[in-house]
Amino acid sequence: MSLRALLARPLLAAHRLAGLVRRPPLGAVRMVILHDVPPLQWEALGRLVKHASRRFGVIGPDEARARLAGEAKPDRRAPVLFTFDDGFRSNFEVAGAVLDPLGVKALFFVCPGLVDLPQAEQPAAVVTRVLLRPEAEAPALMNWDDIRALERAGHGIGCHGMDHARLAGLEAATLEHQVGAAGRRLAEALGHRVAWYAFTFGDVGSIDAAALAAIGAHFPLCRSGVRGLAHAGGHPLALPAEAVDLDADWAWQCLALEGGLAPLYRRRLAALSAMAGCR
C-alpha cells in the first residue's frame, strides 16, 4: 500500500471531524475536475458521483452559476459540480453511460481549435499540447456533433482555450486568439456564447493578471485547477476546484472531493485571487 493510501484514511477522518463545526460559506460550489475517463474508470466514476450525491448533492452548471452569482436561495450547502477538461471522446461516452442514468449534468471544457483540426492531425496535437508526453497514446477528441449532443442532453459547455496553450506570458494578440477568438468559435458552433472558461493546466504558474483580464473581458466565470471551495464571495475569475484521481485509493478520492487537500493550496489560491483582482 502506498504512503498516500496509508495517510488518506486518518486525514479523511480528521477532515470530516473538523467539518462538523465548520460550515461552508454562502453560495458554495464544490467543483470537481476530471479529464479522460476510459471505460475501465466508469465504475469508479459512478461510485464517486453517487457518494457526492449522498453526501453533498450534485448540481449542474446553471445552478452552479446562480449560486456563485449570489442569485440562489442562501444556504450553507456545498453541492458538487462535475467538470471535464480537454474535450476527450470518453467524456461524451461517460456522459451517456454514467452521468445521464444518474440524472447528473456536468460541465465540459473544450478547445475549439483542436476540435477543428482534421482528425488525422488531432493525436499529434493532443500529445504535444495537452498531454506533454511524447511517448503517450493520445485519446480521441469529441467532434462538434458530440459537443452539441451534450448540450441537448442538458450538460454545459465551456471554453478551454483555442488549442490548449499555456496563457501566462502571452502577448495581447495571442491572448485574444486563445480567449476571445476561442469564445467566438464556440459561439458559432453552438449558436450562443458560453459563460465558463477554464485556463489550461490550472496552476498559478500557468496564468497571470493579463490573461485573467483577457478572460474577464469575454467570460463571467473562470475555473482554475487550484484546490479550494468556490463560493459567491470569491472572485469569479479565480474559482478553485478539486482534481480527483479515479485510480487512487477510495479514501484518497474522498479526501480530494471533500476538500481535505485544499488547506495545502491556500497561498496559491490567494495569489490567484490577487491576480484576478488586478483586472
Short mmCIF file of C-alpha atoms in Angstrom, two decimals:
data_model
loop_
_atom_site.label_atom_id
_atom_site.label_comp_id
_atom_site.label_asym_id
_atom_site.label_seq_id
_atom_site.Cartn_x
_atom_site.Cartn_y
_atom_site.Cartn_z
CA MET A 1 0.00 0.00 0.00
CA SER A 2 1.32 3.45 -0.92
CA LEU A 3 2.08 6.15 1.65
CA ARG A 4 -0.74 8.21 0.15
CA ALA A 5 -3.21 5.39 0.72
CA LEU A 6 -1.98 4.89 4.29
CA LEU A 7 -2.41 8.58 5.10
CA ALA A 8 -5.73 9.02 3.37
CA ARG A 9 -7.94 7.35 5.96
CA PRO A 10 -6.74 9.23 9.06
CA LEU A 11 -6.63 12.51 7.12
CA LEU A 12 -10.16 11.97 5.85
CA ALA A 13 -11.42 11.15 9.34
CA ALA A 14 -9.79 14.30 10.75
CA HIS A 15 -11.17 16.44 7.93
CA ARG A 16 -14.70 15.14 8.46
CA LEU A 17 -14.45 15.68 12.20
CA ALA A 18 -13.38 19.30 11.63
CA GLY A 19 -16.28 19.71 9.21
CA LEU A 20 -18.77 19.07 11.99
CA VAL A 21 -18.06 22.56 13.35
CA ARG A 22 -17.06 24.30 10.09
CA ARG A 23 -19.88 25.34 7.78
CA PRO A 24 -19.37 26.18 4.09
CA PRO A 25 -19.68 29.84 3.04
CA LEU A 26 -22.85 31.04 1.35
CA GLY A 27 -23.23 30.11 -2.30
CA ALA A 28 -20.58 27.40 -2.12
CA VAL A 29 -19.96 25.04 -5.04
CA ARG A 30 -17.63 22.05 -4.75
CA MET A 31 -16.20 21.77 -8.28
CA VAL A 32 -14.50 18.53 -9.32
CA ILE A 33 -12.03 18.24 -12.22
CA LEU A 34 -11.74 15.12 -14.37
CA HIS A 35 -10.09 14.55 -17.75
CA ASP A 36 -10.05 11.45 -19.93
CA VAL A 37 -12.25 8.77 -18.33
CA PRO A 38 -11.80 5.48 -20.21
CA PRO A 39 -14.26 2.60 -19.70
CA LEU A 40 -12.06 0.98 -17.04
CA GLN A 41 -12.79 4.02 -14.83
CA TRP A 42 -16.54 4.23 -15.38
CA GLU A 43 -17.36 2.15 -12.32
CA ALA A 44 -15.09 4.33 -10.18
CA LEU A 45 -16.72 7.49 -11.54
CA GLY A 46 -20.18 6.14 -10.84
CA ARG A 47 -19.16 5.38 -7.27
CA LEU A 48 -17.75 8.89 -6.84
CA VAL A 49 -20.87 10.54 -8.29
CA LYS A 50 -23.16 8.53 -6.02
CA HIS A 51 -21.04 9.39 -3.00
CA ALA A 52 -21.09 13.08 -3.90
CA SER A 53 -24.85 12.98 -4.38
CA ARG A 54 -25.45 11.36 -0.99
CA ARG A 55 -23.02 13.50 0.97
CA PHE A 56 -23.39 16.94 -0.64
CA GLY A 57 -25.85 16.84 -3.52
CA VAL A 58 -24.89 17.28 -7.19
CA ILE A 59 -25.85 20.28 -9.34
CA GLY A 60 -25.46 21.30 -12.98
CA PRO A 61 -23.69 24.30 -14.50
CA ASP A 62 -26.73 26.61 -14.49
CA GLU A 63 -27.42 26.13 -10.77
CA ALA A 64 -23.71 26.47 -10.02
CA ARG A 65 -23.60 29.77 -11.91
CA ALA A 66 -26.61 31.06 -9.98
CA ARG A 67 -25.06 30.08 -6.65
CA LEU A 68 -21.76 31.75 -7.47
CA ALA A 69 -23.57 34.91 -8.54
CA GLY A 70 -25.45 35.03 -5.24
CA GLU A 71 -28.74 34.52 -7.07
CA ALA A 72 -29.68 31.23 -5.41
CA LYS A 73 -31.54 30.94 -2.12
CA PRO A 74 -28.93 31.45 0.64
CA ASP A 75 -27.92 28.22 2.37
CA ARG A 76 -24.86 26.55 3.87
CA ARG A 77 -24.68 23.68 1.42
CA ALA A 78 -21.70 22.93 -0.83
CA PRO A 79 -23.10 20.80 -3.67
CA VAL A 80 -20.85 19.25 -6.30
CA LEU A 81 -20.42 20.28 -9.93
CA PHE A 82 -18.53 17.75 -12.04
CA THR A 83 -16.33 19.25 -14.76
CA PHE A 84 -14.32 17.57 -17.51
CA ASP A 85 -11.34 19.16 -19.26
CA ASP A 86 -9.87 18.87 -22.77
CA GLY A 87 -12.86 17.54 -24.74
CA PHE A 88 -11.95 13.88 -24.95
CA ARG A 89 -14.33 11.49 -26.71
CA SER A 90 -14.52 9.47 -23.48
CA ASN A 91 -16.28 12.46 -21.87
CA PHE A 92 -19.14 12.15 -24.34
CA GLU A 93 -19.32 8.40 -23.79
CA VAL A 94 -19.22 8.63 -20.00
CA ALA A 95 -21.99 11.22 -20.03
CA GLY A 96 -24.31 8.73 -21.69
CA ALA A 97 -23.12 5.64 -19.81
CA VAL A 98 -22.68 7.04 -16.27
CA LEU A 99 -23.91 10.60 -15.76
CA ASP A 100 -27.23 10.63 -17.63
CA PRO A 101 -28.58 7.45 -15.95
CA LEU A 102 -27.85 9.09 -12.58
CA GLY A 103 -29.53 12.35 -13.60
CA VAL A 104 -26.25 14.29 -13.33
CA LYS A 105 -25.47 17.23 -15.62
CA ALA A 106 -21.81 18.20 -15.93
CA LEU A 107 -19.68 20.94 -17.48
CA PHE A 108 -17.32 20.07 -20.34
CA PHE A 109 -14.43 22.38 -21.27
CA VAL A 110 -13.30 22.04 -24.89
CA CYS A 111 -10.64 23.59 -27.15
CA PRO A 112 -12.37 24.61 -30.41
CA GLY A 113 -9.09 24.86 -32.31
CA LEU A 114 -8.32 21.20 -31.56
CA VAL A 115 -11.84 20.12 -32.46
CA ASP A 116 -11.47 21.92 -35.82
CA LEU A 117 -8.27 20.08 -36.74
CA PRO A 118 -8.54 17.28 -39.31
CA GLN A 119 -8.98 14.03 -37.41
CA ALA A 120 -5.64 12.69 -38.65
CA GLU A 121 -3.83 15.66 -37.07
CA GLN A 122 -5.56 15.54 -33.71
CA PRO A 123 -3.48 12.80 -32.00
CA ALA A 124 -0.19 14.65 -32.51
CA ALA A 125 -1.74 17.90 -31.29
CA VAL A 126 -3.14 16.22 -28.17
CA VAL A 127 0.23 14.66 -27.34
CA THR A 128 2.23 17.87 -27.81
CA ARG A 129 -0.25 20.44 -26.47
CA VAL A 130 -2.36 18.61 -23.88
CA LEU A 131 -0.52 15.56 -22.56
CA LEU A 132 3.02 16.98 -22.95
CA ARG A 133 4.38 13.44 -23.08
CA PRO A 134 5.81 12.40 -26.47
CA GLU A 135 5.53 8.71 -25.59
CA ALA A 136 1.84 8.91 -24.62
CA GLU A 137 -1.03 7.50 -26.64
CA ALA A 138 -3.50 10.26 -27.43
CA PRO A 139 -7.15 9.69 -26.53
CA ALA A 140 -9.62 10.68 -29.24
CA LEU A 141 -11.39 14.04 -29.07
CA MET A 142 -15.10 14.82 -29.34
CA ASN A 143 -16.36 16.33 -32.59
CA TRP A 144 -18.88 19.15 -32.86
CA ASP A 145 -21.81 16.73 -33.18
CA ASP A 146 -20.78 15.14 -29.86
CA ILE A 147 -20.46 18.52 -28.17
CA ARG A 148 -23.83 19.73 -29.42
CA ALA A 149 -25.40 16.43 -28.31
CA LEU A 150 -24.08 17.00 -24.79
CA GLU A 151 -25.82 20.37 -24.73
CA ARG A 152 -29.08 18.89 -25.98
CA ALA A 153 -28.85 16.36 -23.13
CA GLY A 154 -28.68 19.23 -20.62
CA HIS A 155 -24.94 19.40 -20.00
CA GLY A 156 -22.91 22.60 -20.18
CA ILE A 157 -20.01 23.54 -22.46
CA GLY A 158 -17.15 25.83 -21.51
CA CYS A 159 -14.04 27.15 -23.23
CA HIS A 160 -10.59 25.69 -22.54
CA GLY A 161 -8.63 28.00 -24.83
CA MET A 162 -8.30 27.76 -28.59
CA ASP A 163 -5.74 24.95 -28.70
CA HIS A 164 -4.65 24.32 -25.08
CA ALA A 165 -1.87 26.90 -24.90
CA ARG A 166 -0.47 27.99 -21.55
CA LEU A 167 -1.67 31.58 -21.08
CA ALA A 168 0.99 33.04 -18.77
CA GLY A 169 3.30 35.47 -20.53
CA LEU A 170 1.44 35.60 -23.84
CA GLU A 171 1.26 38.84 -25.81
CA ALA A 172 -2.09 40.60 -26.15
CA ALA A 173 -2.78 39.40 -29.70
CA THR A 174 -2.08 35.78 -28.79
CA LEU A 175 -4.22 36.07 -25.67
CA GLU A 176 -7.07 37.39 -27.80
CA HIS A 177 -6.74 34.34 -30.05
CA GLN A 178 -6.69 31.91 -27.14
CA VAL A 179 -9.56 33.57 -25.27
CA GLY A 180 -11.73 35.90 -27.35
CA ALA A 181 -11.44 34.08 -30.69
CA ALA A 182 -11.94 30.74 -28.95
CA GLY A 183 -15.11 32.03 -27.35
CA ARG A 184 -16.40 33.30 -30.68
CA ARG A 185 -15.67 29.97 -32.38
CA LEU A 186 -17.60 28.15 -29.66
CA ALA A 187 -20.49 30.57 -30.03
CA GLU A 188 -20.51 29.98 -33.79
CA ALA A 189 -20.54 26.21 -33.34
CA LEU A 190 -23.16 26.15 -30.57
CA GLY A 191 -25.35 29.08 -31.58
CA HIS A 192 -24.79 31.01 -28.34
CA ARG A 193 -22.00 32.39 -26.16
CA VAL A 194 -20.69 30.30 -23.27
CA ALA A 195 -20.23 31.64 -19.76
CA TRP A 196 -17.43 29.44 -18.47
CA TYR A 197 -13.69 29.41 -19.14
CA ALA A 198 -11.07 27.11 -17.60
CA PHE A 199 -7.45 28.06 -18.19
CA THR A 200 -5.18 25.24 -19.29
CA PHE A 201 -3.04 23.33 -16.78
CA GLY A 202 -4.84 25.14 -13.99
CA ASP A 203 -1.90 26.05 -11.75
CA VAL A 204 -0.85 29.54 -10.66
CA GLY A 205 2.24 29.40 -12.86
CA SER A 206 0.11 28.91 -15.99
CA ILE A 207 -1.83 32.18 -15.64
CA ASP A 208 -1.15 35.85 -14.97
CA ALA A 209 -3.08 39.07 -14.40
CA ALA A 210 -3.11 39.98 -18.11
CA ALA A 211 -4.55 36.60 -19.06
CA LEU A 212 -7.23 36.80 -16.37
CA ALA A 213 -8.13 40.28 -17.60
CA ALA A 214 -8.48 38.90 -21.14
CA ILE A 215 -10.69 36.09 -19.85
CA GLY A 216 -12.81 38.54 -17.86
CA ALA A 217 -13.43 40.62 -20.98
CA HIS A 218 -15.21 37.65 -22.60
CA PHE A 219 -16.37 35.28 -19.86
CA PRO A 220 -18.04 35.93 -16.49
CA LEU A 221 -16.61 32.80 -14.84
CA CYS A 222 -13.18 31.17 -14.87
CA ARG A 223 -12.40 27.86 -13.19
CA SER A 224 -8.82 27.14 -12.17
CA GLY A 225 -7.11 23.93 -11.10
CA VAL A 226 -6.11 25.34 -7.70
CA ARG A 227 -7.73 23.39 -4.87
CA GLY A 228 -10.38 25.00 -2.73
CA LEU A 229 -14.10 25.63 -2.37
CA ALA A 230 -15.72 28.06 -4.81
CA HIS A 231 -18.36 30.35 -3.35
CA ALA A 232 -20.31 33.53 -4.00
CA GLY A 233 -17.84 35.66 -2.03
CA GLY A 234 -14.83 34.56 -4.10
CA HIS A 235 -13.56 36.18 -7.27
CA PRO A 236 -15.48 34.80 -10.28
CA LEU A 237 -12.29 34.60 -12.35
CA ALA A 238 -10.38 32.67 -9.66
CA LEU A 239 -12.71 29.76 -8.96
CA PRO A 240 -10.97 26.85 -7.22
CA ALA A 241 -11.70 23.20 -7.90
CA GLU A 242 -10.63 19.75 -6.73
CA ALA A 243 -8.94 17.33 -9.13
CA VAL A 244 -9.80 13.71 -8.33
CA ASP A 245 -7.71 10.74 -9.49
CA LEU A 246 -10.12 7.88 -10.23
CA ASP A 247 -7.25 5.38 -10.00
CA ALA A 248 -6.39 6.45 -6.44
CA ASP A 249 -7.39 4.68 -3.25
CA TRP A 250 -11.06 5.34 -2.41
CA ALA A 251 -10.25 7.21 0.80
CA TRP A 252 -7.88 9.49 -1.15
CA GLN A 253 -10.58 10.18 -3.74
CA CYS A 254 -12.96 11.14 -0.94
CA LEU A 255 -10.31 13.31 0.70
CA ALA A 256 -9.81 15.24 -2.55
CA LEU A 257 -13.52 15.53 -3.34
CA GLU A 258 -14.37 16.71 0.18
CA GLY A 259 -11.69 19.41 0.26
CA GLY A 260 -9.23 17.73 2.61
CA LEU A 261 -6.26 18.73 0.45
CA ALA A 262 -7.37 22.35 -0.03
CA PRO A 263 -5.54 23.78 3.03
CA LEU A 264 -2.25 23.00 1.28
CA TYR A 265 -3.25 25.37 -1.52
CA ARG A 266 -4.40 28.43 0.41
CA ARG A 267 -1.43 30.59 -0.58
CA ARG A 268 -1.76 29.62 -4.22
CA LEU A 269 -5.46 30.43 -4.18
CA ALA A 270 -4.74 33.78 -2.53
CA ALA A 271 -2.16 34.51 -5.26
CA LEU A 272 -4.67 33.61 -7.97
CA SER A 273 -7.34 35.81 -6.41
CA ALA A 274 -4.85 38.69 -6.22
CA MET A 275 -4.13 38.31 -9.95
CA ALA A 276 -7.83 38.34 -10.73
CA GLY A 277 -8.28 41.46 -8.62
CA CYS A 278 -5.80 43.34 -10.81
CA ARG A 279 -8.22 43.49 -13.78
#
